[in-house]
Coordinates of C-alpha atoms in Angstrom, one line a residue:
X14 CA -10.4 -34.9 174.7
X15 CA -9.0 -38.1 176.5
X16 CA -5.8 -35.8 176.9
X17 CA -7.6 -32.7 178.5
X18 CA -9.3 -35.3 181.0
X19 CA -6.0 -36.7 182.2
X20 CA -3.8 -33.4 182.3
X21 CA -6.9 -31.7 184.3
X22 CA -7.0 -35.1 187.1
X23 CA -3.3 -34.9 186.8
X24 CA -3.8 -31.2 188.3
X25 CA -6.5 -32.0 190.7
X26 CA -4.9 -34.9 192.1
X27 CA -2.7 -35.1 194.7
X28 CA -0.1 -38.3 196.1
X29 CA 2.9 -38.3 197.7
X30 CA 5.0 -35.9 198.5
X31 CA 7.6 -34.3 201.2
X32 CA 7.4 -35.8 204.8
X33 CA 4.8 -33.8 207.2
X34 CA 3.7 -31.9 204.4
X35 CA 0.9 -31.5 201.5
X36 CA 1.1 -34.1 199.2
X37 CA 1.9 -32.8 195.7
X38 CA -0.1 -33.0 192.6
X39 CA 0.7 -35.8 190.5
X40 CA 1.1 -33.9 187.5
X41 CA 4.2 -32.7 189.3
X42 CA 6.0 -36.3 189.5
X43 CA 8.2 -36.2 187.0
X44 CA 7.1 -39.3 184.9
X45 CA 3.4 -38.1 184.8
X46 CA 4.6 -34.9 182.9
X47 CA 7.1 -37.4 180.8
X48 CA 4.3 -39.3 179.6
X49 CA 1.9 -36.4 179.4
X50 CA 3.7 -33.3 178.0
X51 CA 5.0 -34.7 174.6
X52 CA 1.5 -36.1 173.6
X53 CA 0.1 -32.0 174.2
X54 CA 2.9 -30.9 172.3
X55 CA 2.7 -34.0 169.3
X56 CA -1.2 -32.8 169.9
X57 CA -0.2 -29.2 168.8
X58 CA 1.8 -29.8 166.0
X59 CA -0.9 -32.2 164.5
X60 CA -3.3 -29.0 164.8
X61 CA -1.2 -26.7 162.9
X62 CA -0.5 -28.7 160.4
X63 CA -4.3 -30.2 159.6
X64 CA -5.0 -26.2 159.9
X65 CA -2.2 -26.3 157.0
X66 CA -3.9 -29.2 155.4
X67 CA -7.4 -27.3 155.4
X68 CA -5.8 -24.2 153.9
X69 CA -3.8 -26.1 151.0
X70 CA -7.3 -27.5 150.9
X71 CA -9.5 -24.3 150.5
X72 CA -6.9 -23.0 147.9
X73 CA -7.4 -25.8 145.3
X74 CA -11.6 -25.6 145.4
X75 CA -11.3 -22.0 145.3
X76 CA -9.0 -21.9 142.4
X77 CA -11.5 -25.0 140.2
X78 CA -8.6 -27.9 140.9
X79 CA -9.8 -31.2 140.5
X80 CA -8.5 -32.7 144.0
X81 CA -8.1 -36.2 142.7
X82 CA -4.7 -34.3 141.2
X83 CA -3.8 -32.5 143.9
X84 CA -0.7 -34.2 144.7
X85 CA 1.0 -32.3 147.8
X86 CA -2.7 -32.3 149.5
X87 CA -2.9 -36.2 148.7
X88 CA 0.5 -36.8 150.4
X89 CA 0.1 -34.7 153.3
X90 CA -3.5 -36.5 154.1
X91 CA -2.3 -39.9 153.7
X92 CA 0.6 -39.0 156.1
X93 CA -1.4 -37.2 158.7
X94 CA -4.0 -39.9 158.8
X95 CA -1.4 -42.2 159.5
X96 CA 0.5 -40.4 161.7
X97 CA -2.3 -38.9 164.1
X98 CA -3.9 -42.3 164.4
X99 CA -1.0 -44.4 166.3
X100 CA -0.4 -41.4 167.7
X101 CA -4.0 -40.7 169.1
X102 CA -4.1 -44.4 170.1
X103 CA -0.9 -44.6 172.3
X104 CA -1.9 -41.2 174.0
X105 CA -5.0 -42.7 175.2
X106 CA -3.0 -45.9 176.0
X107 CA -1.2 -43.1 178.4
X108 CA -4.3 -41.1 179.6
X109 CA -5.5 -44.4 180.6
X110 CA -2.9 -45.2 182.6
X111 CA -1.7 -41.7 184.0
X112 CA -5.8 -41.7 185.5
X113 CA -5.0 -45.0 187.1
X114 CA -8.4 -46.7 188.7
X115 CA -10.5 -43.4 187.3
X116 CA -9.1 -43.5 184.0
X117 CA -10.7 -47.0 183.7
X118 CA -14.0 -46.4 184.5
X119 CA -16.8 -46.1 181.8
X120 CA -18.3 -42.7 183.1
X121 CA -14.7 -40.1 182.4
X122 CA -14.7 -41.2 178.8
X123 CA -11.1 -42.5 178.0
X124 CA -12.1 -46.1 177.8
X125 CA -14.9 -45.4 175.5
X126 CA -12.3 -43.3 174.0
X127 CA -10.1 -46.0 173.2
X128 CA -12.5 -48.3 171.8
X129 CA -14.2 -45.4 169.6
X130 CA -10.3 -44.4 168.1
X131 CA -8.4 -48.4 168.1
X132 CA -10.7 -49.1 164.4
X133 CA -8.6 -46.0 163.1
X134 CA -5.6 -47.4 162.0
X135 CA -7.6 -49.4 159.5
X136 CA -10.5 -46.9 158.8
X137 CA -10.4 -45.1 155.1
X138 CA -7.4 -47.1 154.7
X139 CA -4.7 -49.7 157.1
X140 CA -1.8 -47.2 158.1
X141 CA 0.9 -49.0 156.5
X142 CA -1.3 -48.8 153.1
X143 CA -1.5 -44.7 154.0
X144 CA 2.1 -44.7 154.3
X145 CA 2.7 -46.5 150.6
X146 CA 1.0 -43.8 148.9
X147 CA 3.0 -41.4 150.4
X148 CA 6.4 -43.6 149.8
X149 CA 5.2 -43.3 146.0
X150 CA 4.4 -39.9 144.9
X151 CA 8.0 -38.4 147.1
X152 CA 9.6 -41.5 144.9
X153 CA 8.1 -39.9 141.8
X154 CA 9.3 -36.7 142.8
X155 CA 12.8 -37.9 144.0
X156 CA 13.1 -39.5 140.3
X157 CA 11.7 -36.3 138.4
X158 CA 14.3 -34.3 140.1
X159 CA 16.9 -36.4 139.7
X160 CA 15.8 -37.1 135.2
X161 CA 15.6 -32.8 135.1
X162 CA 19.6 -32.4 136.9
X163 CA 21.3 -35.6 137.4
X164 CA 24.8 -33.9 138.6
X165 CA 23.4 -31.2 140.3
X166 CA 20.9 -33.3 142.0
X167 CA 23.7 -35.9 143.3
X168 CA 25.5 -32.9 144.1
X169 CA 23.8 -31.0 146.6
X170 CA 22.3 -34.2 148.6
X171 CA 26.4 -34.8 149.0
X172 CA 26.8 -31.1 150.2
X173 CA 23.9 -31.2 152.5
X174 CA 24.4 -34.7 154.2
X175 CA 28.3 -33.3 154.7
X176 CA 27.5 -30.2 156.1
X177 CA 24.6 -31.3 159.0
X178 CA 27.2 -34.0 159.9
X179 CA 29.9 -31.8 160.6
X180 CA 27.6 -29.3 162.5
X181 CA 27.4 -31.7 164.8
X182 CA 30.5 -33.5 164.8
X183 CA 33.2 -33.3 167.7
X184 CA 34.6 -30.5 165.7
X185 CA 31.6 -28.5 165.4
X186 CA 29.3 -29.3 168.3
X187 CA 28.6 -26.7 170.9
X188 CA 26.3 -27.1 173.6
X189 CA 23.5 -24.8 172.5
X190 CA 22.7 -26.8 169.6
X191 CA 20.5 -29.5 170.7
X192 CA 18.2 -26.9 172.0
X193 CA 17.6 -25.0 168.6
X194 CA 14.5 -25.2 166.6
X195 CA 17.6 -24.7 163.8
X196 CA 19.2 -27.8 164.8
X197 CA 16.0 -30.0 165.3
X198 CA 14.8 -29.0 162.2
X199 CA 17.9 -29.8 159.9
X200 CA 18.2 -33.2 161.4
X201 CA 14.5 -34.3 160.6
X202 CA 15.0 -32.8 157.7
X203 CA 18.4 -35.0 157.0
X204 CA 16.5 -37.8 158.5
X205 CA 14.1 -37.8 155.2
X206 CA 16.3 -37.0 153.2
X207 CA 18.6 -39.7 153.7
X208 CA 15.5 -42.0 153.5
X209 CA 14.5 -40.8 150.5
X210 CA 17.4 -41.6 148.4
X211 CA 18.1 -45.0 150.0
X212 CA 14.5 -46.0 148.7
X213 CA 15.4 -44.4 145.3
X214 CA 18.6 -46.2 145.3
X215 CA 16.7 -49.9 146.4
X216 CA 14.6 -49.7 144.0
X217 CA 16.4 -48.0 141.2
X218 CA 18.9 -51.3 142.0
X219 CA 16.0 -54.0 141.6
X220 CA 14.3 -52.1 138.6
X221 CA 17.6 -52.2 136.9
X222 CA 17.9 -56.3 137.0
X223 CA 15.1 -56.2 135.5
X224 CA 12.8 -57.1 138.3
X225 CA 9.0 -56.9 137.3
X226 CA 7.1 -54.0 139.6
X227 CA 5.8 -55.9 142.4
X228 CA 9.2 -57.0 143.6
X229 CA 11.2 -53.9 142.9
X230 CA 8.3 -51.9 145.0
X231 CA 8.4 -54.5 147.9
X232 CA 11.6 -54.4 148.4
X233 CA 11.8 -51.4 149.5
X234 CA 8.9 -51.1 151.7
X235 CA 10.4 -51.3 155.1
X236 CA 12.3 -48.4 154.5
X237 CA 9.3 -46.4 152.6
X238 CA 7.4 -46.8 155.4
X239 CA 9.8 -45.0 157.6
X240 CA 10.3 -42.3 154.5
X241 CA 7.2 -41.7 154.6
X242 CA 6.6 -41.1 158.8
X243 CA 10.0 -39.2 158.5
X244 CA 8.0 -36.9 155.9
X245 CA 5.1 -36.3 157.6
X246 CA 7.4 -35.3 161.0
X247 CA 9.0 -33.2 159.3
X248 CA 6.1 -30.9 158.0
X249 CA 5.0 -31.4 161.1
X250 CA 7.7 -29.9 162.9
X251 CA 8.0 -27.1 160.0
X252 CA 4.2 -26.0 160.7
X253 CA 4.9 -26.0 164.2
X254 CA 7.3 -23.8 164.3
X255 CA 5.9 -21.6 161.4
X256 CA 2.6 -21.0 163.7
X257 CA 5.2 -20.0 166.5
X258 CA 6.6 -17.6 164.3
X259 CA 3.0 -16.1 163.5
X260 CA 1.6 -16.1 166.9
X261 CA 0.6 -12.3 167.7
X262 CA 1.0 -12.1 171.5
X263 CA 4.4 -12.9 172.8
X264 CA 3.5 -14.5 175.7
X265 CA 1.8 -17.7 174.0
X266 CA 4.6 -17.8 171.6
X267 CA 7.2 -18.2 174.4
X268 CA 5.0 -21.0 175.4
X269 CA 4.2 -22.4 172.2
X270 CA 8.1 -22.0 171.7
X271 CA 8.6 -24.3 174.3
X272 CA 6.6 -27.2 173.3
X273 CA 7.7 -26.7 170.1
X274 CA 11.2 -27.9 171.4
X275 CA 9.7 -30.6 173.1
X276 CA 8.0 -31.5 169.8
X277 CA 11.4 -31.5 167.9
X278 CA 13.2 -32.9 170.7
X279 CA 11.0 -35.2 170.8
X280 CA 11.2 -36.3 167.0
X281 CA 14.9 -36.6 167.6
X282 CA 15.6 -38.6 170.5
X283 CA 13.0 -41.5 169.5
X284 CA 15.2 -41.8 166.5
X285 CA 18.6 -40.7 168.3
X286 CA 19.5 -44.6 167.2
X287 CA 19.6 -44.0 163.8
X288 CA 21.3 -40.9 163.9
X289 CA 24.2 -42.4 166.1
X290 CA 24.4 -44.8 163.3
X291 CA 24.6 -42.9 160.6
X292 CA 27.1 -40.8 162.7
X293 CA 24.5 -37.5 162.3
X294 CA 25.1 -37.1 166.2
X295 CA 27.9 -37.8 168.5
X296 CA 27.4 -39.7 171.7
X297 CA 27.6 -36.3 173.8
X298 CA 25.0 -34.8 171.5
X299 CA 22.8 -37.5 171.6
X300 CA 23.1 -37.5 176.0
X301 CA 22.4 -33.9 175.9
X302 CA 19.3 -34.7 173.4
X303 CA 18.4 -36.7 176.3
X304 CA 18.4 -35.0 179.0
X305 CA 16.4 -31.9 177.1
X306 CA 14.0 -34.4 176.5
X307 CA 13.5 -35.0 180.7
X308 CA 13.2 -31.3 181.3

């Protein structure tokens, strides 16, 4: 709501502009549509995927499942609740601001917005407590994968983390990549991965020196934390672009296509850091990462 109020002022609106002429509407300055644009699309992709959510939902009552043991449902949840939280607090944060003077006053909502949302992030749960549970159960899964096929387990992570590097490596990299719902999706998808067996390997190390429970689990929380937000961005982005796919008339799905890219784009770049780090992307990917971000 708080982000249909500000894109609808932002049209309405008008400031600046060429000399002698009408001024423009601000949703046309370039830094209102920055700060705008990727919370609709981040907006979007959180629909799809609590649609998702409701259908895994619908499927367990139908079928008798007890949904204390629904494990996938449990995960996904946790994440989204998490996730969409922060999220809906720094959008109004922006809303706020994009409405300047208006956006402040009591009577167009986003301030009583803002105080009605901030006790989120510890309602039903404290985020970071949200994202533990679903650092645990992709642990569990990570280690019942790897009891079931060791070799071929160790294997395949190997071939995969090799093969996205060298897609875009100097040797590889072409300049349609970064803007390929292909591409995005592989590196969020390497992004977790990666995650997920540093954690296993943390806490496989402290188990092993016989640690008790408490301080093999804590020391691993930073980076379960960011497992577990890589996780959820990653479905995220997969539901996303799976509701593009299913859209019936083309001309929404060129548009839902397009924040769809933003979406991914987005995922990337805020972790572009990382991924020059871990040499995922060169420096000329990660500029051109950039500059799709701005467009």
């Amino acid at each position: 709501l708080g982000l249909t109020i500000a894109i609808r002022y932002s049209h309405s609106w008008r400031q600046f502009g060429p000399k002698a002429k009408e001024e423009v509407k601000i949703i046309e300055h370039q830094m209102q549509t920055l700060r705008l644009m990727p919370h609709l699309a981040i907006a979007l992709a959180l629909t799809f995927t609590s649609r998702y959510a409701g259908t895994l939902l619908e499927e367990d009552v139908f079928q008798g499942k007890e949904l204390v043991r629904s494990r996938l449902l449990q995960v996904l949840v946790a994440g989204l609740k998490a996730y969409s939280t922060w999220e809906n607090i720094r959008c109004l944060q922006d809303c706020r601001e994009c409405t300047g003077g208006m956006g402040y006053m009591m009577e167009n909502r986003i301030s009583g917005l803002k105080c009605d949302t901030d006790v989120l992030a510890t309602f039903e749960g404290d985020n970071v407590v949200m994202l533990q549970i679903v650092g645990w159960e992709l642990l569990a899964q990570y280690a019942k994968q790897y009891e079931e096929e060791p070799l071929f387990d160790l294997l395949q992570n190997w071939a995969e983390s090799v093969g996205d590097k060298l897609r875009t490596s100097f040797l590889a990299f072409n300049t349609d990549t970064v803007y390929n719902l292909a591409f995005l999706l592989k590196a969020v998808k390497f992004h977790e991965q990666f995650l997920w067996s540093l954690v296993a390997r943390i806490y496989y190390k402290v188990m092993t020196k016989k640690e008790d429970f408490f301080h093999a689990w804590n020391s691993c929380l930073y980076h379960l934390a960011s497992l577990s937000l890589a996780h959820t961005h990653r479905v995220t982005l997969e539901q996303f672009s799976l509701a593009v796919k299913s859209c019936p008339d083309q001309d929404d799905q060129t548009l839902l296509m397009k924040f769809c890219l933003l979406y991914g784009t987005k995922l990337v770049f805020q972790e572009r850091a990382w991924y020059l780090e871990h040499k995922y992307l060169t420096s000329v990917a990660s500029t051109r990462i950039r500059n799709q971000e701005r467009c």
